[in-house]
PDB file of C-alpha atoms in Angstrom:
ATOM      1  CA  MET A 147      41.601 -40.001 -14.660  1.00  0.00           C
ATOM      2  CA  LEU A 148      45.365 -40.279 -14.604  1.00  0.00           C
ATOM      3  CA  GLY A 149      46.993 -37.390 -16.381  1.00  0.00           C
ATOM      4  CA  ASP A 150      50.005 -39.429 -17.394  1.00  0.00           C
ATOM      5  CA  ASP A 151      49.480 -42.428 -19.654  1.00  0.00           C
ATOM      6  CA  ALA A 152      52.808 -43.804 -18.480  1.00  0.00           C
ATOM      7  CA  GLU A 153      51.330 -44.065 -14.974  1.00  0.00           C
ATOM      8  CA  LEU A 154      48.312 -45.962 -16.247  1.00  0.00           C
ATOM      9  CA  THR A 155      50.531 -48.288 -18.289  1.00  0.00           C
ATOM     10  CA  ALA A 156      52.640 -48.989 -15.210  1.00  0.00           C
ATOM     11  CA  ALA A 157      49.549 -49.563 -13.085  1.00  0.00           C
ATOM     12  CA  VAL A 158      48.114 -52.034 -15.611  1.00  0.00           C
ATOM     13  CA  ARG A 159      51.369 -54.010 -15.668  1.00  0.00           C
ATOM     14  CA  ALA A 160      51.578 -54.049 -11.879  1.00  0.00           C
ATOM     15  CA  ALA A 161      47.963 -55.194 -11.694  1.00  0.00           C
ATOM     16  CA  GLN A 162      48.787 -58.038 -14.059  1.00  0.00           C
ATOM     17  CA  ASP A 163      51.395 -59.148 -11.506  1.00  0.00           C
ATOM     18  CA  GLY A 164      48.722 -59.286  -8.810  1.00  0.00           C
ATOM     19  CA  ASP A 165      49.096 -55.831  -7.236  1.00  0.00           C
ATOM     20  CA  GLU A 166      45.590 -55.053  -5.978  1.00  0.00           C
ATOM     21  CA  THR A 167      46.447 -51.425  -5.195  1.00  0.00           C
ATOM     22  CA  ALA A 168      47.529 -50.996  -8.811  1.00  0.00           C
ATOM     23  CA  PHE A 169      44.274 -52.567 -10.003  1.00  0.00           C
ATOM     24  CA  ARG A 170      42.292 -50.087  -7.922  1.00  0.00           C
ATOM     25  CA  THR A 171      44.332 -47.303  -9.534  1.00  0.00           C
ATOM     26  CA  VAL A 172      43.443 -48.652 -12.981  1.00  0.00           C
ATOM     27  CA  TYR A 173      39.781 -48.924 -12.003  1.00  0.00           C
ATOM     28  CA  ARG A 174      39.612 -45.353 -10.700  1.00  0.00           C
ATOM     29  CA  ALA A 175      41.370 -44.077 -13.803  1.00  0.00           C
ATOM     30  CA  VAL A 176      39.235 -45.840 -16.400  1.00  0.00           C
ATOM     31  CA  HIS A 177      35.848 -46.558 -14.833  1.00  0.00           C
ATOM     32  CA  PRO A 178      34.142 -43.104 -14.931  1.00  0.00           C
ATOM     33  CA  ARG A 179      34.651 -42.704 -18.674  1.00  0.00           C
ATOM     34  CA  LEU A 180      33.941 -46.353 -19.414  1.00  0.00           C
ATOM     35  CA  LEU A 181      30.670 -46.008 -17.499  1.00  0.00           C
ATOM     36  CA  GLY A 182      29.815 -42.977 -19.632  1.00  0.00           C
ATOM     37  CA  TYR A 183      30.317 -45.093 -22.748  1.00  0.00           C
ATOM     38  CA  VAL A 184      28.086 -47.867 -21.426  1.00  0.00           C
ATOM     39  CA  ARG A 185      25.374 -45.303 -20.677  1.00  0.00           C
ATOM     40  CA  THR A 186      25.261 -44.341 -24.351  1.00  0.00           C
ATOM     41  CA  LEU A 187      24.539 -47.980 -25.193  1.00  0.00           C
ATOM     42  CA  VAL A 188      22.095 -49.212 -22.550  1.00  0.00           C
ATOM     43  CA  GLY A 189      20.834 -46.071 -20.825  1.00  0.00           C
ATOM     44  CA  ASP A 190      21.387 -44.899 -17.284  1.00  0.00           C
ATOM     45  CA  PRO A 191      19.242 -47.401 -15.311  1.00  0.00           C
ATOM     46  CA  ASP A 192      21.293 -50.442 -16.407  1.00  0.00           C
ATOM     47  CA  ALA A 193      24.688 -48.848 -17.052  1.00  0.00           C
ATOM     48  CA  GLU A 194      26.310 -49.578 -13.693  1.00  0.00           C
ATOM     49  CA  ASP A 195      25.269 -53.243 -13.734  1.00  0.00           C
ATOM     50  CA  VAL A 196      26.655 -53.693 -17.256  1.00  0.00           C
ATOM     51  CA  ALA A 197      29.859 -51.848 -16.383  1.00  0.00           C
ATOM     52  CA  SER A 198      30.278 -54.101 -13.342  1.00  0.00           C
ATOM     53  CA  GLU A 199      29.970 -57.179 -15.545  1.00  0.00           C
ATOM     54  CA  ALA A 200      32.601 -55.692 -17.834  1.00  0.00           C
ATOM     55  CA  TRP A 201      35.008 -55.093 -14.931  1.00  0.00           C
ATOM     56  CA  LEU A 202      34.569 -58.645 -13.709  1.00  0.00           C
ATOM     57  CA  GLN A 203      35.628 -59.874 -17.160  1.00  0.00           C
ATOM     58  CA  ILE A 204      38.497 -57.371 -17.270  1.00  0.00           C
ATOM     59  CA  ALA A 205      39.709 -58.715 -13.901  1.00  0.00           C
ATOM     60  CA  ARG A 206      39.443 -62.319 -15.086  1.00  0.00           C
ATOM     61  CA  ASP A 207      41.215 -61.725 -18.399  1.00  0.00           C
ATOM     62  CA  LEU A 208      43.772 -59.110 -17.359  1.00  0.00           C
ATOM     63  CA  GLU A 209      46.722 -61.506 -17.407  1.00  0.00           C
ATOM     64  CA  ARG A 210      46.121 -62.117 -21.109  1.00  0.00           C
ATOM     65  CA  PHE A 211      46.138 -58.411 -21.993  1.00  0.00           C
ATOM     66  CA  SER A 212      49.202 -56.989 -23.724  1.00  0.00           C
ATOM     67  CA  GLY A 213      49.843 -53.314 -24.449  1.00  0.00           C
ATOM     68  CA  ASP A 214      50.037 -49.788 -23.081  1.00  0.00           C
ATOM     69  CA  ALA A 215      47.450 -47.406 -21.613  1.00  0.00           C
ATOM     70  CA  ASP A 216      45.840 -46.631 -24.989  1.00  0.00           C
ATOM     71  CA  ARG A 217      45.474 -50.288 -25.850  1.00  0.00           C
ATOM     72  CA  PHE A 218      44.084 -51.028 -22.391  1.00  0.00           C
ATOM     73  CA  ARG A 219      41.377 -48.379 -22.759  1.00  0.00           C
ATOM     74  CA  GLY A 220      40.432 -49.843 -26.136  1.00  0.00           C
ATOM     75  CA  TRP A 221      40.456 -53.398 -24.779  1.00  0.00           C
ATOM     76  CA  ALA A 222      38.288 -52.398 -21.831  1.00  0.00           C
ATOM     77  CA  ALA A 223      35.895 -50.541 -24.143  1.00  0.00           C
ATOM     78  CA  ARG A 224      35.490 -53.618 -26.369  1.00  0.00           C
ATOM     79  CA  ILE A 225      34.670 -55.754 -23.348  1.00  0.00           C
ATOM     80  CA  ALA A 226      32.176 -53.171 -22.108  1.00  0.00           C
ATOM     81  CA  ARG A 227      30.572 -52.916 -25.541  1.00  0.00           C
ATOM     82  CA  ASN A 228      30.186 -56.689 -25.807  1.00  0.00           C
ATOM     83  CA  ARG A 229      28.589 -56.855 -22.358  1.00  0.00           C
ATOM     84  CA  ALA A 230      26.252 -53.995 -23.311  1.00  0.00           C
ATOM     85  CA  LEU A 231      25.200 -55.692 -26.556  1.00  0.00           C
ATOM     86  CA  ASP A 232      24.586 -58.946 -24.667  1.00  0.00           C
ATOM     87  CA  HIS A 233      22.422 -56.991 -22.243  1.00  0.00           C
ATOM     88  CA  ILE A 234      20.447 -55.451 -25.105  1.00  0.00           C
ATOM     89  CA  ARG A 235      19.901 -58.850 -26.756  1.00  0.00           C
ATOM     90  CA  MET A 236      18.711 -60.420 -23.497  1.00  0.00           C
ATOM     91  CA  ARG A 237      16.051 -57.747 -23.177  1.00  0.00           C
ATOM     92  CA  GLY A 238      14.937 -57.940 -26.768  1.00  0.00           C
ATOM     93  CA  ARG A 239      15.974 -54.388 -27.549  1.00  0.00           C
ATOM     94  CA  ARG A 240      18.347 -53.144 -30.190  1.00  0.00           C
ATOM     95  CA  PRO A 241      20.507 -50.049 -30.159  1.00  0.00           C
ATOM     96  CA  VAL A 242      19.154 -47.324 -32.404  1.00  0.00           C
ATOM     97  CA  ILE A 243      21.686 -46.884 -35.158  1.00  0.00           C
ATOM     98  CA  GLY A 244      21.491 -43.620 -37.036  1.00  0.00           C
ATOM     99  CA  GLY A 245      22.162 -43.728 -40.737  1.00  0.00           C
ATOM    100  CA  ASP A 246      24.016 -46.184 -42.938  1.00  0.00           C
ATOM    101  CA  GLU A 247      27.718 -46.673 -42.246  1.00  0.00           C
ATOM    102  CA  THR A 248      28.404 -46.277 -45.947  1.00  0.00           C
ATOM    103  CA  GLU A 249      27.427 -42.633 -45.546  1.00  0.00           C
ATOM    104  CA  LEU A 250      30.435 -42.108 -43.284  1.00  0.00           C
ATOM    105  CA  THR A 251      33.144 -42.803 -45.833  1.00  0.00           C
ATOM    106  CA  ALA A 252      33.303 -39.266 -47.189  1.00  0.00           C
ATOM    107  CA  ARG A 253      35.854 -36.882 -45.715  1.00  0.00           C
ATOM    108  CA  ALA A 254      34.289 -34.538 -43.191  1.00  0.00           C
ATOM    109  CA  ALA A 255      34.401 -30.831 -43.838  1.00  0.00           C
ATOM    110  CA  GLU A 256      36.282 -28.642 -41.376  1.00  0.00           C
ATOM    111  CA  SER A 257      34.140 -27.052 -38.688  1.00  0.00           C
ATOM    112  CA  ASP A 258      35.005 -24.213 -36.314  1.00  0.00           C
ATOM    113  CA  THR A 259      32.129 -25.051 -34.008  1.00  0.00           C
ATOM    114  CA  ALA A 260      32.737 -28.753 -33.359  1.00  0.00           C
ATOM    115  CA  GLY A 261      35.636 -28.097 -31.033  1.00  0.00           C
ATOM    116  CA  GLU A 262      33.451 -25.973 -28.792  1.00  0.00           C
ATOM    117  CA  ALA A 263      31.645 -29.101 -27.583  1.00  0.00           C
ATOM    118  CA  ILE A 264      34.749 -31.037 -26.550  1.00  0.00           C
ATOM    119  CA  GLU A 265      35.089 -29.570 -23.072  1.00  0.00           C
ATOM    120  CA  ALA A 266      31.483 -30.480 -22.279  1.00  0.00           C
ATOM    121  CA  LEU A 267      31.527 -34.183 -22.977  1.00  0.00           C
ATOM    122  CA  ALA A 268      32.454 -35.896 -19.711  1.00  0.00           C
ATOM    123  CA  THR A 269      29.512 -35.065 -17.454  1.00  0.00           C
ATOM    124  CA  ASP A 270      26.027 -36.414 -16.910  1.00  0.00           C
ATOM    125  CA  SER A 271      24.482 -33.389 -18.637  1.00  0.00           C
ATOM    126  CA  ALA A 272      26.718 -33.799 -21.661  1.00  0.00           C
ATOM    127  CA  LEU A 273      26.000 -37.511 -21.873  1.00  0.00           C
ATOM    128  CA  SER A 274      22.297 -36.718 -21.975  1.00  0.00           C
ATOM    129  CA  LEU A 275      23.020 -34.528 -24.997  1.00  0.00           C
ATOM    130  CA  ILE A 276      25.091 -37.263 -26.595  1.00  0.00           C
ATOM    131  CA  ALA A 277      22.122 -39.614 -26.169  1.00  0.00           C
ATOM    132  CA  ARG A 278      20.251 -37.394 -28.642  1.00  0.00           C
ATOM    133  CA  LEU A 279      22.754 -38.232 -31.382  1.00  0.00           C
ATOM    134  CA  PRO A 280      22.411 -41.170 -33.797  1.00  0.00           C
ATOM    135  CA  GLN A 281      23.989 -44.208 -32.122  1.00  0.00           C
ATOM    136  CA  ASP A 282      26.975 -44.393 -34.492  1.00  0.00           C
ATOM    137  CA  GLN A 283      27.835 -40.755 -33.774  1.00  0.00           C
ATOM    138  CA  ALA A 284      27.243 -41.129 -30.037  1.00  0.00           C
ATOM    139  CA  GLU A 285      29.585 -44.107 -29.788  1.00  0.00           C
ATOM    140  CA  ALA A 286      32.259 -42.451 -31.892  1.00  0.00           C
ATOM    141  CA  VAL A 287      32.148 -39.247 -29.846  1.00  0.00           C
ATOM    142  CA  VAL A 288      32.301 -41.022 -26.500  1.00  0.00           C
ATOM    143  CA  LEU A 289      35.098 -43.372 -27.544  1.00  0.00           C
ATOM    144  CA  ARG A 290      37.184 -40.639 -29.150  1.00  0.00           C
ATOM    145  CA  VAL A 291      36.613 -37.748 -26.734  1.00  0.00           C
ATOM    146  CA  VAL A 292      35.415 -39.179 -23.440  1.00  0.00           C
ATOM    147  CA  VAL A 293      37.209 -42.554 -23.308  1.00  0.00           C
ATOM    148  CA  GLY A 294      40.160 -41.009 -25.148  1.00  0.00           C
ATOM    149  CA  LEU A 295      40.789 -43.589 -27.866  1.00  0.00           C
ATOM    150  CA  ASP A 296      42.534 -42.746 -31.103  1.00  0.00           C
ATOM    151  CA  ALA A 297      40.607 -43.338 -34.318  1.00  0.00           C
ATOM    152  CA  LYS A 298      42.275 -46.678 -35.036  1.00  0.00           C
ATOM    153  CA  THR A 299      41.546 -48.117 -31.588  1.00  0.00           C
ATOM    154  CA  ALA A 300      37.995 -46.758 -31.610  1.00  0.00           C
ATOM    155  CA  ALA A 301      37.468 -48.338 -35.029  1.00  0.00           C
ATOM    156  CA  GLU A 302      38.717 -51.703 -33.736  1.00  0.00           C
ATOM    157  CA  THR A 303      36.282 -51.435 -30.829  1.00  0.00           C
ATOM    158  CA  LEU A 304      33.356 -50.750 -33.171  1.00  0.00           C
ATOM    159  CA  GLY A 305      34.419 -53.068 -35.998  1.00  0.00           C
ATOM    160  CA  LYS A 306      34.500 -50.183 -38.463  1.00  0.00           C
ATOM    161  CA  ARG A 307      37.026 -48.284 -40.556  1.00  0.00           C
ATOM    162  CA  ALA A 308      39.034 -45.557 -38.844  1.00  0.00           C
ATOM    163  CA  GLY A 309      37.844 -43.028 -41.417  1.00  0.00           C
ATOM    164  CA  ALA A 310      34.215 -43.887 -40.708  1.00  0.00           C
ATOM    165  CA  VAL A 311      34.761 -43.384 -36.981  1.00  0.00           C
ATOM    166  CA  ARG A 312      36.521 -40.040 -37.529  1.00  0.00           C
ATOM    167  CA  THR A 313      33.650 -38.831 -39.675  1.00  0.00           C
ATOM    168  CA  ALA A 314      30.990 -40.043 -37.254  1.00  0.00           C
ATOM    169  CA  ALA A 315      32.809 -38.349 -34.363  1.00  0.00           C
ATOM    170  CA  HIS A 316      33.150 -35.138 -36.355  1.00  0.00           C
ATOM    171  CA  ARG A 317      29.465 -35.093 -37.247  1.00  0.00           C
ATOM    172  CA  GLY A 318      28.521 -35.878 -33.677  1.00  0.00           C
ATOM    173  CA  LEU A 319      30.677 -33.058 -32.303  1.00  0.00           C
ATOM    174  CA  LYS A 320      29.253 -30.644 -34.813  1.00  0.00           C
ATOM    175  CA  ARG A 321      25.714 -31.603 -33.832  1.00  0.00           C
ATOM    176  CA  LEU A 322      26.576 -31.283 -30.132  1.00  0.00           C
ATOM    177  CA  ALA A 323      27.895 -27.794 -30.749  1.00  0.00           C
ATOM    178  CA  GLU A 324      24.590 -26.951 -32.428  1.00  0.00           C
ATOM    179  CA  LEU A 325      22.630 -28.395 -29.482  1.00  0.00           C
ATOM    180  CA  LEU A 326      24.701 -26.374 -27.022  1.00  0.00           C
ATOM    181  CA  ALA A 327      24.159 -23.229 -29.092  1.00  0.00           C
ATOM    182  CA  GLU A 328      20.402 -23.843 -29.064  1.00  0.00           C
ATOM    183  CA  ASP A 329      20.360 -24.349 -25.297  1.00  0.00           C
ATOM    184  CA  PRO A 330      23.381 -22.650 -23.648  1.00  0.00           C
ATOM    185  CA  GLU A 331      22.078 -23.411 -20.154  1.00  0.00           C
ATOM    186  CA  SER A 332      22.687 -27.106 -20.774  1.00  0.00           C
ATOM    187  CA  ALA A 333      26.420 -26.363 -20.898  1.00  0.00           C
ATOM    188  CA  ASP A 334      26.566 -25.033 -17.315  1.00  0.00           C
ATOM    189  CA  GLY A 335      29.117 -26.932 -15.257  1.00  0.00           C
ATOM    190  CA  LEU A 336      30.149 -29.267 -18.074  1.00  0.00           C
ATOM    191  CA  GLY A 337      33.887 -28.836 -17.709  1.00  0.00           C
ATOM    192  CA  THR A 338      34.823 -31.743 -15.465  1.00  0.00           C
ATOM    193  CA  LEU A 339      34.084 -35.397 -14.862  1.00  0.00           C
ATOM    194  CA  PRO A 340      31.230 -36.130 -12.462  1.00  0.00           C
ATOM    195  CA  ALA A 341      32.032 -37.672  -9.122  1.00  0.00           C
ATOM    196  CA  GLN A 342      32.044 -41.445  -9.362  1.00  0.00           C
ATOM    197  CA  ARG A 343      28.722 -42.854  -8.200  1.00  0.00           C
ATOM    198  CA  GLU A 344      28.423 -45.547  -5.599  1.00  0.00           C
ATOM    199  CA  PRO A 345      27.490 -48.776  -7.401  1.00  0.00           C
ATOM    200  CA  ARG A 346      23.929 -49.998  -6.878  1.00  0.00           C
ATOM    201  CA  GLY A 347      22.366 -53.415  -6.956  1.00  0.00           C
ATOM    202  CA  ARG A 348      24.765 -55.917  -8.488  1.00  0.00           C
ATOM    203  CA  ALA A 349      27.338 -53.250  -9.233  1.00  0.00           C
ATOM    204  CA  VAL A 350      30.788 -53.837  -7.773  1.00  0.00           C
ATOM    205  CA  THR A 351      33.463 -51.626  -6.331  1.00  0.00           C
ATOM    206  CA  SER A 352      37.105 -51.786  -7.314  1.00  0.00           C
ATOM    207  CA  ALA A 353      37.778 -53.697  -4.104  1.00  0.00           C
ATOM    208  CA  THR A 354      35.137 -56.284  -5.056  1.00  0.00           C
ATOM    209  CA  VAL A 355      36.676 -56.648  -8.502  1.00  0.00           C
ATOM    210  CA  THR A 356      40.177 -57.148  -7.125  1.00  0.00           C
ATOM    211  CA  HIS A 357      38.866 -59.707  -4.661  1.00  0.00           C
ATOM    212  CA  THR A 358      37.251 -61.581  -7.553  1.00  0.00           C
ATOM    213  CA  ARG A 359      40.466 -61.375  -9.533  1.00  0.00           C
ATOM    214  CA  SER A 360      42.535 -62.752  -6.660  1.00  0.00           C
ATOM    215  CA  ARG A 361      40.149 -65.665  -6.279  1.00  0.00           C
ATOM    216  CA  THR A 362      40.248 -66.301 -10.027  1.00  0.00           C
ATOM    217  CA  GLN A 363      44.051 -66.372 -10.036  1.00  0.00           C
ATOM    218  CA  LYS A 364      44.095 -68.903  -7.184  1.00  0.00           C
ATOM    219  CA  ASP A 365      41.626 -71.084  -9.050  1.00  0.00           C
ATOM    220  CA  MET A 366      43.731 -71.123 -12.204  1.00  0.00           C
TER     221      MET A 366
END
């Protein structure tokens, strides 16, 4: 992940001008966390295929995108979410949504323990813990903490109010802290992002995506 959002913003703009090296930079910066989000929606076996479909759409539509690094992450997350929901519908399964969204309108109480889970959220082990949360909380946590969206952008991605997303993320973090306290061994090695996996099956690499994008531009 790029440490400097200005770098990601510059890379996105260069990629829009056809710079394939810049597109690969964008892909490497965003893909690991976007893949983590997709896993919370469709599960691990199908996540890489769905993420690949999302990147193909991102490559096709990139010229129409407008905004900075934060907006790009939100835009990419919306595309990934739509592809994941399409995947779920095709297989006749629905995401398990926990609770009624109307329950999320109240202001969350402060918690000293929720922050303890934040450092553990970007790895495979942490994502398996997140999968134990209600779906609304899982999505809010991943979008806010793993993907790095602010509450407004996360809310736009989910089609909810920013306050509802903040509350869902807070409740999810609090529950994660409780899960970690119950099983401290599950927190071992949860401080960093996992190494990016080699795509399988229909999954594509950044080079494949940029090749597709170049062909799409020529066809336009």
